[in-house]
GROMACS .gro file of C-alpha atoms in nm:
model
  483
    1MET     CA    1  12.795  16.647  15.961
    2ARG     CA    2  12.868  16.291  15.850
    3PRO     CA    3  12.773  16.010  16.087
    4GLU     CA    4  13.055  15.865  16.294
    5VAL     CA    5  13.261  15.625  16.087
    6ARG     CA    6  13.240  15.259  16.191
    7ASN     CA    7  13.443  14.954  16.097
    8GLU     CA    8  13.161  14.794  15.898
    9ARG     CA    9  13.154  14.667  15.542
   10LEU     CA   10  12.998  14.904  15.292
   11SER     CA   11  12.674  14.769  15.152
   12ASP     CA   12  12.652  14.733  14.775
   13GLU     CA   13  12.396  15.012  14.774
   14GLU     CA   14  12.625  15.248  14.963
   15PHE     CA   15  12.933  15.153  14.759
   16PHE     CA   16  12.764  15.224  14.427
   17ARG     CA   17  12.608  15.542  14.560
   18ILE     CA   18  12.953  15.671  14.654
   19ARG     CA   19  13.095  15.552  14.322
   20THR     CA   20  12.827  15.730  14.120
   21GLU     CA   21  12.795  16.049  14.324
   22GLU     CA   22  13.143  16.108  14.467
   23VAL     CA   23  13.415  15.917  14.283
   24LEU     CA   24  13.356  15.893  13.909
   25PRO     CA   25  13.243  16.258  13.870
   26GLN     CA   26  13.574  16.388  14.011
   27TRP     CA   27  13.717  16.419  13.658
   28GLU     CA   28  13.603  16.349  13.304
   29THR     CA   29  13.806  16.026  13.281
   30GLY     CA   30  13.570  15.870  13.535
   31ARG     CA   31  13.303  15.836  13.264
   32ALA     CA   32  13.493  15.549  13.102
   33LEU     CA   33  13.459  15.344  13.423
   34ARG     CA   34  13.082  15.346  13.465
   35ASP     CA   35  13.043  14.975  13.381
   36LEU     CA   36  13.229  14.804  13.666
   37ASP     CA   37  13.171  14.456  13.523
   38GLU     CA   38  13.342  14.564  13.202
   39CYS     CA   39  13.633  14.710  13.401
   40ILE     CA   40  13.679  14.386  13.591
   41ALA     CA   41  13.668  14.175  13.274
   42ALA     CA   42  13.936  14.390  13.110
   43ALA     CA   43  14.151  14.378  13.423
   44ARG     CA   44  14.124  14.000  13.437
   45GLU     CA   45  14.270  13.972  13.088
   46LEU     CA   46  14.535  14.244  13.121
   47SER     CA   47  14.672  14.114  13.453
   48ARG     CA   48  14.707  13.755  13.338
   49GLY     CA   49  15.059  13.645  13.435
   50LYS     CA   50  15.131  13.987  13.588
   51ASN     CA   51  14.952  13.985  13.921
   52GLN     CA   52  15.122  14.134  14.225
   53ALA     CA   53  14.922  13.937  14.482
   54LEU     CA   54  15.017  13.607  14.321
   55LYS     CA   55  15.380  13.715  14.276
   56LEU     CA   56  15.414  13.809  14.643
   57LYS     CA   57  15.239  13.487  14.747
   58ALA     CA   58  15.484  13.280  14.543
   59ALA     CA   59  15.781  13.471  14.689
   60LYS     CA   60  15.658  13.418  15.045
   61GLU     CA   61  15.611  13.047  14.988
   62SER     CA   62  15.953  13.003  14.824
   63GLY     CA   63  16.146  13.228  15.061
   64THR     CA   64  16.257  13.459  14.780
   65GLN     CA   65  16.231  13.836  14.726
   66VAL     CA   66  16.043  14.058  14.484
   67LEU     CA   67  16.236  14.373  14.389
   68ILE     CA   68  16.006  14.674  14.357
   69PRO     CA   69  16.159  14.983  14.195
   70GLN     CA   70  15.968  15.312  14.178
   71PHE     CA   71  15.903  15.539  13.883
   72GLY     CA   72  15.677  15.816  13.757
   73ARG     CA   73  15.690  16.079  13.482
   74ALA     CA   74  15.452  16.340  13.340
   75LEU     CA   75  15.371  16.166  13.010
   76THR     CA   76  15.266  15.810  12.939
   77GLU     CA   77  15.540  15.763  12.682
   78TYR     CA   78  15.801  15.873  12.936
   79VAL     CA   79  15.668  15.620  13.187
   80ILE     CA   80  15.671  15.339  12.931
   81ASP     CA   81  16.023  15.431  12.821
   82GLY     CA   82  16.145  15.424  13.181
   83LEU     CA   83  15.981  15.093  13.267
   84GLN     CA   84  16.107  14.920  12.956
   85PHE     CA   85  16.458  15.062  13.005
   86VAL     CA   86  16.484  14.925  13.359
   87GLU     CA   87  16.326  14.592  13.269
   88ARG     CA   88  16.571  14.553  12.980
   89GLU     CA   89  16.888  14.689  13.142
   90ALA     CA   90  16.839  14.537  13.487
   91ASP     CA   91  16.652  14.218  13.395
   92LEU     CA   92  16.363  14.301  13.628
   93ALA     CA   93  16.107  14.053  13.498
   94PRO     CA   94  16.218  13.731  13.677
   95ASN     CA   95  16.154  13.864  14.027
   96GLY     CA   96  16.033  14.221  13.994
   97SER     CA   97  15.726  14.441  14.021
   98TRP     CA   98  15.669  14.816  13.982
   99LEU     CA   99  15.557  15.094  14.216
  100ILE     CA  100  15.431  15.379  13.998
  101TYR     CA  101  15.368  15.710  14.173
  102SER     CA  102  15.160  16.011  14.076
  103ASP     CA  103  15.253  16.378  14.066
  104SER     CA  104  15.191  16.615  14.357
  105TYR     CA  105  14.892  16.783  14.191
  106THR     CA  106  14.716  16.449  14.141
  107ARG     CA  107  14.788  16.357  14.501
  108LYS     CA  108  14.595  16.667  14.606
  109ASN     CA  109  14.316  16.610  14.350
  110ASP     CA  110  14.418  16.925  14.162
  111TYR     CA  111  14.364  16.783  13.816
  112ARG     CA  112  14.352  17.123  13.644
  113SER     CA  113  14.706  17.201  13.754
  114ALA     CA  114  14.812  16.850  13.651
  115ALA     CA  115  14.669  16.917  13.305
  116MET     CA  116  14.881  17.233  13.281
  117GLY     CA  117  15.185  17.027  13.379
  118ILE     CA  118  15.110  16.777  13.103
  119GLU     CA  119  15.089  17.051  12.843
  120ARG     CA  120  15.407  17.216  12.965
  121SER     CA  121  15.588  16.880  12.955
  122ARG     CA  122  15.485  16.834  12.593
  123LYS     CA  123  15.598  17.187  12.509
  124GLU     CA  124  15.932  17.157  12.690
  125GLY     CA  125  16.002  16.803  12.570
  126MET     CA  126  16.074  16.684  12.924
  127SER     CA  127  15.884  16.581  13.236
  128MET     CA  128  15.763  16.886  13.425
  129LEU     CA  129  15.573  16.683  13.685
  130ASN     CA  130  15.717  16.462  13.958
  131GLY     CA  131  15.497  16.163  13.872
  132TRP     CA  132  15.236  16.025  13.634
  133PRO     CA  133  14.901  16.213  13.643
  134VAL     CA  134  14.684  15.903  13.623
  135VAL     CA  135  14.347  16.072  13.661
  136ASN     CA  136  14.409  16.312  13.372
  137PHE     CA  137  14.519  16.032  13.139
  138GLY     CA  138  14.255  15.777  13.237
  139VAL     CA  139  14.207  15.406  13.194
  140GLU     CA  140  14.316  15.358  12.831
  141GLU     CA  141  14.654  15.519  12.898
  142ALA     CA  142  14.689  15.309  13.214
  143ARG     CA  143  14.622  15.002  13.001
  144ARG     CA  144  14.895  15.112  12.758
  145ILE     CA  145  15.142  15.111  13.045
  146MET     CA  146  15.018  14.772  13.165
  147ARG     CA  147  15.063  14.617  12.822
  148ALA     CA  148  15.410  14.771  12.784
  149SER     CA  149  15.548  14.626  13.108
  150GLU     CA  150  15.653  14.266  13.162
  151VAL     CA  151  15.573  14.270  13.534
  152SER     CA  152  15.292  14.358  13.774
  153LEU     CA  153  15.217  14.719  13.863
  154HIS     CA  154  15.112  14.891  14.183
  155PHE     CA  155  14.997  15.253  14.193
  156ASN     CA  156  15.079  15.476  14.487
  157SER     CA  157  14.751  15.667  14.526
  158THR     CA  158  14.868  15.868  14.823
  159ASP     CA  159  14.722  16.167  15.008
  160GLU     CA  160  14.363  16.243  15.100
  161ASP     CA  161  14.155  16.087  14.823
  162GLY     CA  162  14.296  15.830  14.582
  163ARG     CA  163  13.966  15.666  14.495
  164LEU     CA  164  13.939  15.771  14.131
  165ALA     CA  165  14.307  15.693  14.074
  166SER     CA  166  14.252  15.344  14.216
  167GLU     CA  167  13.941  15.295  14.001
  168ILE     CA  168  14.148  15.375  13.692
  169VAL     CA  169  14.448  15.154  13.763
  170LEU     CA  170  14.248  14.853  13.881
  171ALA     CA  171  14.038  14.871  13.563
  172ALA     CA  172  14.368  14.869  13.372
  173GLY     CA  173  14.487  14.543  13.527
  174TRP     CA  174  14.720  14.694  13.783
  175SER     CA  175  14.693  14.475  14.090
  176GLY     CA  176  14.764  14.704  14.380
  177CYS     CA  177  14.603  15.014  14.528
  178SER     CA  178  14.631  15.157  14.880
  179VAL     CA  179  14.431  15.115  15.201
  180ARG     CA  180  14.600  15.335  15.456
  181SER     CA  181  14.420  15.604  15.647
  182LEU     CA  182  14.634  15.672  15.957
  183GLN     CA  183  14.949  15.634  15.744
  184GLU     CA  184  14.821  15.893  15.498
  185VAL     CA  185  14.722  16.163  15.743
  186ILE     CA  186  15.052  16.132  15.928
  187ALA     CA  187  15.267  16.131  15.616
  188HIS     CA  188  15.090  16.360  15.370
  189CYS     CA  189  14.794  16.554  15.509
  190LYS     CA  190  14.731  16.877  15.696
  191SER     CA  191  14.368  16.916  15.794
  192ILE     CA  192  14.148  16.621  15.694
  193PRO     CA  193  13.988  16.445  15.994
  194LEU     CA  194  14.090  16.084  16.044
  195ALA     CA  195  13.726  15.971  16.032
  196GLU     CA  196  13.692  16.113  15.680
  197GLU     CA  197  14.017  15.951  15.567
  198ILE     CA  198  13.899  15.616  15.703
  199ARG     CA  199  13.571  15.657  15.513
  200ILE     CA  200  13.760  15.726  15.190
  201ASN     CA  201  13.984  15.424  15.240
  202GLN     CA  202  13.687  15.200  15.317
  203TYR     CA  203  13.576  15.263  14.960
  204GLU     CA  204  13.922  15.181  14.818
  205ALA     CA  205  13.934  14.862  15.025
  206ARG     CA  206  13.586  14.758  14.917
  207LEU     CA  207  13.676  14.826  14.554
  208ALA     CA  208  13.982  14.599  14.583
  209ALA     CA  209  13.768  14.330  14.746
  210ILE     CA  210  13.509  14.342  14.468
  211TYR     CA  211  13.778  14.284  14.207
  212THR     CA  212  13.917  13.994  14.410
  213GLU     CA  213  13.571  13.841  14.454
  214ASN     CA  214  13.534  13.850  14.076
  215GLY     CA  215  13.855  13.665  13.993
  216VAL     CA  216  14.109  13.949  13.982
  217PRO     CA  217  14.323  13.921  14.298
  218ILE     CA  218  14.410  14.266  14.432
  219CYS     CA  219  14.675  14.316  14.698
  220PRO     CA  220  14.636  14.664  14.849
  221TRP     CA  221  14.936  14.817  15.021
  222ASN     CA  222  14.892  14.869  15.395
  223ALA     CA  223  15.193  15.087  15.465
  224CYS     CA  224  15.365  15.243  15.766
  225ASN     CA  225  15.624  15.458  15.589
  226LEU     CA  226  15.521  15.762  15.792
  227SER     CA  227  15.789  16.032  15.817
  228GLY     CA  228  16.095  15.817  15.881
  229TYR     CA  229  16.125  15.936  16.241
  230ASP     CA  230  15.879  15.714  16.423
  231SER     CA  231  15.914  15.435  16.677
  232ALA     CA  232  15.907  15.075  16.560
  233GLY     CA  233  15.600  15.012  16.776
  234TYR     CA  234  15.415  15.301  16.615
  235HIS     CA  235  15.497  15.163  16.269
  236SER     CA  236  15.361  14.825  16.371
  237PHE     CA  237  15.047  14.966  16.531
  238VAL     CA  238  14.960  15.158  16.215
  239CYS     CA  239  14.964  14.840  16.006
  240VAL     CA  240  14.785  14.617  16.257
  241SER     CA  241  14.503  14.866  16.312
  242GLU     CA  242  14.459  14.931  15.941
  243ALA     CA  243  14.467  14.560  15.864
  244LEU     CA  244  14.140  14.533  16.056
  245LEU     CA  245  13.985  14.819  15.861
  246ALA     CA  246  14.074  14.665  15.524
  247ALA     CA  247  13.971  14.314  15.627
  248ALA     CA  248  13.629  14.441  15.730
  249GLN     CA  249  13.573  14.551  15.368
  250GLY     CA  250  13.654  14.203  15.238
  251VAL     CA  251  14.020  14.249  15.140
  252LYS     CA  252  14.183  13.905  15.121
  253TYR     CA  253  14.543  14.004  15.043
  254GLN     CA  254  14.745  14.279  15.209
  255PHE     CA  255  15.100  14.393  15.143
  256ILE     CA  256  15.222  14.506  15.484
  257GLU     CA  257  15.491  14.754  15.385
  258HIS     CA  258  15.723  14.893  15.655
  259GLY     CA  259  15.934  15.205  15.641
  260LEU     CA  260  16.272  15.099  15.776
  261GLY     CA  261  16.454  15.267  16.065
  262MET     CA  262  16.777  15.096  15.949
  263ASN     CA  263  16.866  14.905  16.265
  264LEU     CA  264  16.881  14.539  16.162
  265ILE     CA  265  16.744  14.384  16.482
  266GLN     CA  266  16.471  14.642  16.538
  267ASP     CA  267  16.349  14.642  16.177
  268ILE     CA  268  16.327  14.265  16.151
  269ALA     CA  269  16.155  14.248  16.490
  270MET     CA  270  15.906  14.515  16.380
  271ILE     CA  271  15.820  14.330  16.059
  272ARG     CA  272  15.779  13.995  16.232
  273VAL     CA  273  15.562  14.132  16.512
  274THR     CA  274  15.343  14.321  16.265
  275GLU     CA  275  15.266  14.019  16.049
  276ARG     CA  276  15.196  13.804  16.352
  277LEU     CA  277  14.960  14.058  16.511
  278CYS     CA  278  14.786  14.138  16.182
  279GLU     CA  279  14.697  13.772  16.152
  280GLU     CA  280  14.595  13.744  16.517
  281TYR     CA  281  14.373  14.052  16.537
  282CYS     CA  282  14.207  13.985  16.202
  283ALA     CA  283  14.129  13.627  16.308
  284ARG     CA  284  13.994  13.755  16.640
  285PHE     CA  285  13.737  13.966  16.457
  286GLY     CA  286  13.640  13.693  16.213
  287PHE     CA  287  13.878  13.766  15.924
  288GLY     CA  288  14.100  13.462  15.947
  289ASP     CA  289  14.123  13.411  15.571
  290VAL     CA  290  14.335  13.723  15.498
  291GLU     CA  291  14.684  13.658  15.359
  292PHE     CA  292  14.961  13.900  15.454
  293PHE     CA  293  15.284  13.959  15.263
  294THR     CA  294  15.547  14.173  15.427
  295GLY     CA  295  15.761  14.433  15.256
  296ALA     CA  296  16.028  14.689  15.338
  297PHE     CA  297  16.038  15.049  15.218
  298PRO     CA  298  16.372  15.232  15.228
  299PHE     CA  299  16.432  15.483  15.505
  300LEU     CA  300  16.201  15.783  15.461
  301GLY     CA  301  16.423  16.037  15.632
  302ALA     CA  302  16.679  16.259  15.461
  303TRP     CA  303  16.918  16.080  15.224
  304PRO     CA  304  17.282  16.172  15.154
  305PRO     CA  305  17.357  16.369  14.835
  306GLY     CA  306  17.670  16.170  14.749
  307GLU     CA  307  17.633  15.877  14.510
  308ASP     CA  308  17.861  15.645  14.707
  309GLU     CA  309  17.675  15.713  15.030
  310ALA     CA  310  17.341  15.670  14.852
  311ASN     CA  311  17.460  15.333  14.721
  312ALA     CA  312  17.541  15.231  15.078
  313MET     CA  313  17.188  15.328  15.180
  314ILE     CA  314  17.037  15.126  14.895
  315ALA     CA  315  17.248  14.823  14.982
  316TRP     CA  316  17.167  14.835  15.354
  317ASN     CA  317  16.795  14.895  15.297
  318ALA     CA  318  16.798  14.584  15.077
  319ALA     CA  319  17.010  14.376  15.315
  320VAL     CA  320  16.770  14.422  15.607
  321PRO     CA  321  16.465  14.262  15.439
  322ILE     CA  322  16.681  13.994  15.277
  323LEU     CA  323  16.823  13.892  15.615
  324GLY     CA  324  16.472  13.906  15.757
  325GLY     CA  325  16.329  13.681  15.486
  326VAL     CA  326  16.089  13.957  15.380
  327PRO     CA  327  15.935  13.893  15.033
  328GLY     CA  328  15.889  14.257  14.921
  329VAL     CA  329  16.193  14.485  14.876
  330VAL     CA  330  16.102  14.838  14.762
  331LEU     CA  331  16.394  15.031  14.613
  332LYS     CA  332  16.505  15.392  14.605
  333CYS     CA  333  16.795  15.506  14.389
  334GLN     CA  334  17.097  15.736  14.381
  335ASP     CA  335  16.882  16.031  14.268
  336GLU     CA  336  16.686  16.032  14.594
  337ALA     CA  337  16.850  16.329  14.765
  338ARG     CA  338  16.814  16.563  14.468
  339ALA     CA  339  16.529  16.454  14.240
  340THR     CA  340  16.269  16.194  14.152
  341PRO     CA  341  16.416  15.865  14.026
  342THR     CA  342  16.556  15.856  13.674
  343LYS     CA  343  16.536  15.542  13.464
  344GLU     CA  344  16.917  15.515  13.472
  345GLY     CA  345  16.926  15.553  13.849
  346MET     CA  346  16.650  15.298  13.899
  347ALA     CA  347  16.825  15.047  13.671
  348ARG     CA  348  17.144  15.084  13.875
  349SER     CA  349  16.948  15.035  14.196
  350VAL     CA  350  16.785  14.714  14.069
  351LYS     CA  351  17.124  14.582  13.960
  352LEU     CA  352  17.271  14.661  14.301
  353ALA     CA  353  16.985  14.490  14.483
  354ARG     CA  354  16.996  14.191  14.250
  355HIS     CA  355  17.367  14.148  14.323
  356MET     CA  356  17.291  14.171  14.696
  357LEU     CA  357  17.046  13.882  14.650
  358ARG     CA  358  17.313  13.684  14.467
  359LEU     CA  359  17.581  13.750  14.731
  360MET     CA  360  17.359  13.686  15.032
  361GLY     CA  361  17.186  13.378  14.894
  362THR     CA  362  16.969  13.214  15.158
  363GLN     CA  363  17.147  13.373  15.454
  364ARG     CA  364  16.897  13.484  15.718
  365LEU     CA  365  16.937  13.642  16.059
  366PRO     CA  366  16.939  13.353  16.310
  367GLU     CA  367  16.717  13.358  16.615
  368ASN     CA  368  16.892  13.532  16.903
  369ALA     CA  369  16.822  13.686  17.243
  370LYS     CA  370  16.840  14.048  17.125
  371LEU     CA  371  16.589  13.984  16.847
  372ALA     CA  372  16.354  13.804  17.085
  373GLN     CA  373  16.372  14.088  17.336
  374GLU     CA  374  16.307  14.352  17.071
  375GLU     CA  375  16.009  14.156  16.942
  376ALA     CA  376  15.872  14.124  17.293
  377MET     CA  377  15.896  14.499  17.359
  378ILE     CA  378  15.736  14.596  17.029
  379GLU     CA  379  15.458  14.343  17.078
  380LEU     CA  380  15.383  14.473  17.428
  381GLU     CA  381  15.361  14.826  17.292
  382VAL     CA  382  15.130  14.738  17.003
  383ARG     CA  383  14.902  14.518  17.212
  384ALA     CA  384  14.867  14.786  17.480
  385LEU     CA  385  14.761  15.051  17.228
  386MET     CA  386  14.535  14.818  17.029
  387GLU     CA  387  14.352  14.708  17.343
  388LYS     CA  388  14.324  15.064  17.473
  389CYS     CA  389  14.163  15.183  17.149
  390LEU     CA  390  13.936  14.881  17.113
  391GLU     CA  391  13.819  14.906  17.475
  392ALA     CA  392  13.743  15.277  17.441
  393ALA     CA  393  13.539  15.213  17.125
  394GLY     CA  394  13.347  14.902  17.221
  395GLY     CA  395  13.555  14.686  16.989
  396ASP     CA  396  13.529  14.909  16.679
  397MET     CA  397  13.877  14.986  16.545
  398ALA     CA  398  13.765  15.278  16.327
  399ILE     CA  399  13.615  15.458  16.625
  400GLY     CA  400  13.910  15.352  16.841
  401LEU     CA  401  14.162  15.509  16.604
  402CYS     CA  402  13.973  15.838  16.605
  403LYS     CA  403  13.946  15.839  16.984
  404GLY     CA  404  14.311  15.746  17.022
  405VAL     CA  405  14.421  16.040  16.809
  406GLU     CA  406  14.183  16.276  16.989
  407VAL     CA  407  14.323  16.205  17.334
  408GLY     CA  408  14.685  16.159  17.227
  409TRP     CA  409  14.730  15.786  17.278
  410ILE     CA  410  14.816  15.769  16.909
  411ASP     CA  411  15.097  16.016  16.859
  412THR     CA  412  15.425  16.061  16.675
  413MET     CA  413  15.698  16.322  16.642
  414LEU     CA  414  15.702  16.466  16.289
  415THR     CA  415  15.398  16.517  16.068
  416PRO     CA  416  15.220  16.799  15.882
  417TRP     CA  417  14.886  16.678  16.021
  418LYS     CA  418  14.738  16.931  16.264
  419HIS     CA  419  14.536  16.673  16.462
  420ASN     CA  420  14.851  16.494  16.588
  421HIS     CA  421  14.942  16.599  16.944
  422GLY     CA  422  15.317  16.594  16.877
  423LYS     CA  423  15.429  16.524  17.234
  424VAL     CA  424  15.649  16.231  17.134
  425ARG     CA  425  16.028  16.262  17.097
  426VAL     CA  426  16.249  15.985  16.957
  427VAL     CA  427  16.627  15.949  16.933
  428ARG     CA  428  16.877  15.690  16.819
  429ASP     CA  429  17.035  15.462  17.076
  430ALA     CA  430  17.397  15.343  17.079
  431GLU     CA  431  17.320  15.097  16.798
  432ASN     CA  432  17.114  15.348  16.597
  433ALA     CA  433  16.779  15.191  16.682
  434VAL     CA  434  16.492  15.437  16.732
  435ARG     CA  435  16.392  15.488  17.097
  436TYR     CA  436  16.144  15.700  17.289
  437LEU     CA  437  16.303  15.992  17.468
  438ASP     CA  438  15.952  16.110  17.558
  439ALA     CA  439  15.652  15.887  17.488
  440GLY     CA  440  15.397  16.163  17.547
  441ASN     CA  441  15.058  16.014  17.637
  442ILE     CA  442  15.106  15.680  17.459
  443PRO     CA  443  14.992  15.410  17.706
  444LEU     CA  444  15.318  15.217  17.707
  445PRO     CA  445  15.363  14.932  17.956
  446ARG     CA  446  15.613  15.006  18.232
  447GLU     CA  447  15.866  14.749  18.107
  448VAL     CA  448  15.863  14.905  17.760
  449LEU     CA  449  15.933  15.252  17.899
  450GLU     CA  450  16.215  15.115  18.112
  451TYR     CA  451  16.361  14.930  17.814
  452HIS     CA  452  16.370  15.245  17.604
  453ARG     CA  453  16.517  15.449  17.891
  454GLU     CA  454  16.797  15.198  17.935
  455LYS     CA  455  16.873  15.198  17.563
  456VAL     CA  456  16.895  15.580  17.566
  457ALA     CA  457  17.118  15.558  17.875
  458GLU     CA  458  17.354  15.324  17.685
  459ARG     CA  459  17.404  15.597  17.426
  460GLU     CA  460  17.465  15.853  17.699
  461ARG     CA  461  17.733  15.631  17.850
  462ARG     CA  462  17.889  15.577  17.509
  463ASP     CA  463  17.892  15.946  17.417
  464GLY     CA  464  17.972  16.076  17.766
  465ARG     CA  465  17.690  16.335  17.755
  466LYS     CA  466  17.321  16.366  17.822
  467VAL     CA  467  17.071  16.299  17.543
  468THR     CA  468  16.866  16.618  17.502
  469PHE     CA  469  16.634  16.786  17.254
  470ASP     CA  470  16.945  16.895  17.065
  471THR     CA  471  17.020  16.525  17.017
  472VAL     CA  472  16.671  16.472  16.876
  473VAL     CA  473  16.732  16.749  16.621
  474ALA     CA  474  17.081  16.623  16.531
  475ASP     CA  475  16.948  16.272  16.475
  476LEU     CA  476  16.720  16.399  16.198
  477GLN     CA  477  17.035  16.416  15.983
  478PHE     CA  478  17.150  16.072  16.095
  479ALA     CA  479  17.180  15.926  15.745
  480SER     CA  480  17.225  16.236  15.529
  481VAL     CA  481  17.530  16.409  15.671
  482ILE     CA  482  17.856  16.319  15.497
  483ARG     CA  483  18.158  16.341  15.727
   0.00000   0.00000   0.00000
């Protein structure tokens, strides 16, 4: 068995041992990455003027937004065609960046099946994979994409082990990878232990830090997209805890990316609390020089199949971060309910979001009592769970996360991950904010529990009936049912 994972920086010796023995041998394309100094030098040149960390930093300082559409296709030429189409048709370059995602086989490290998908795509003359198989294509193809785009690129290296994918894209000048262990097991995994996922992400974080230390700023994404049916406090806790794990590896920039619940007050409160506590907890453990940039990811639950309703979702999921003054605005498109994004759908989505920016200007949600109360409740929840985990682990967040999952302090409602206890139930309140119906064994402060109970009671008074498990099930279709 592996030794218990700890929140300690990987030594150079251990990092390069893992790189040589575990990461680069995963597929033949890893051979082109053996000289890390050469990879960093190439990335420095390729990313000049197209760096996501610097773009997000400038947006945060100026109070503006970066629009981040998503795209992925089976063949490099299809990806390049899509990126250039959107950049041309929707004028993405002035304030845009890309999120490129991989196919499902790559996400599960099944590169042989991905290779079959590539060949079938060439034979059929169309994309037969739901993303770009980065590991099969390797660094030179990733560099082709980087050169073809006018803006910075981030790669979504999701699921259990994205280390080789991150090695490839960082060596190609892409300026974002992922550092998200608890997020990944909850959203995408079935069996992998959290300790192993943390170990894998420690390598990705250290890799990003090494590039940054050598003059290529890397801004890993620390996300809490989860399933779409999670409490705001749980979202925030995921990011704050993982911020400590990434900071321990030397990461200096983090994109704190939140999956939205779509209640304006709750989402803005969640984002504000998360950034504040990320800064506070990192400083507490000696990482006060980390810069955080917040972002919003569109609702991860079921989307409506109708184009008009999908447009409403896109608009609202853009309006929330704009009103919250959030620099990063990730976009979905009208294709969401039926397929992966098309270039035409993504161009329309960017145009819609750009017009939202134009219409809303510098309008921001003013300070108000409801926002302050929501922030206070979320902060109490996150602090209680952070302190519980840290106390149980002698101050080590990696150990604390594992212990918290084991005993059920860390818990959510919907996930494929078998290690989650699943005792939590959430519902929408009268204003469609997400509330605990049953908090399971999460150590919530009394006032937080009472607050959620009262919010659920407000819905019961509005609807004239008791909120039950049937309500929980019905709420899963909250945004997708067309009436």
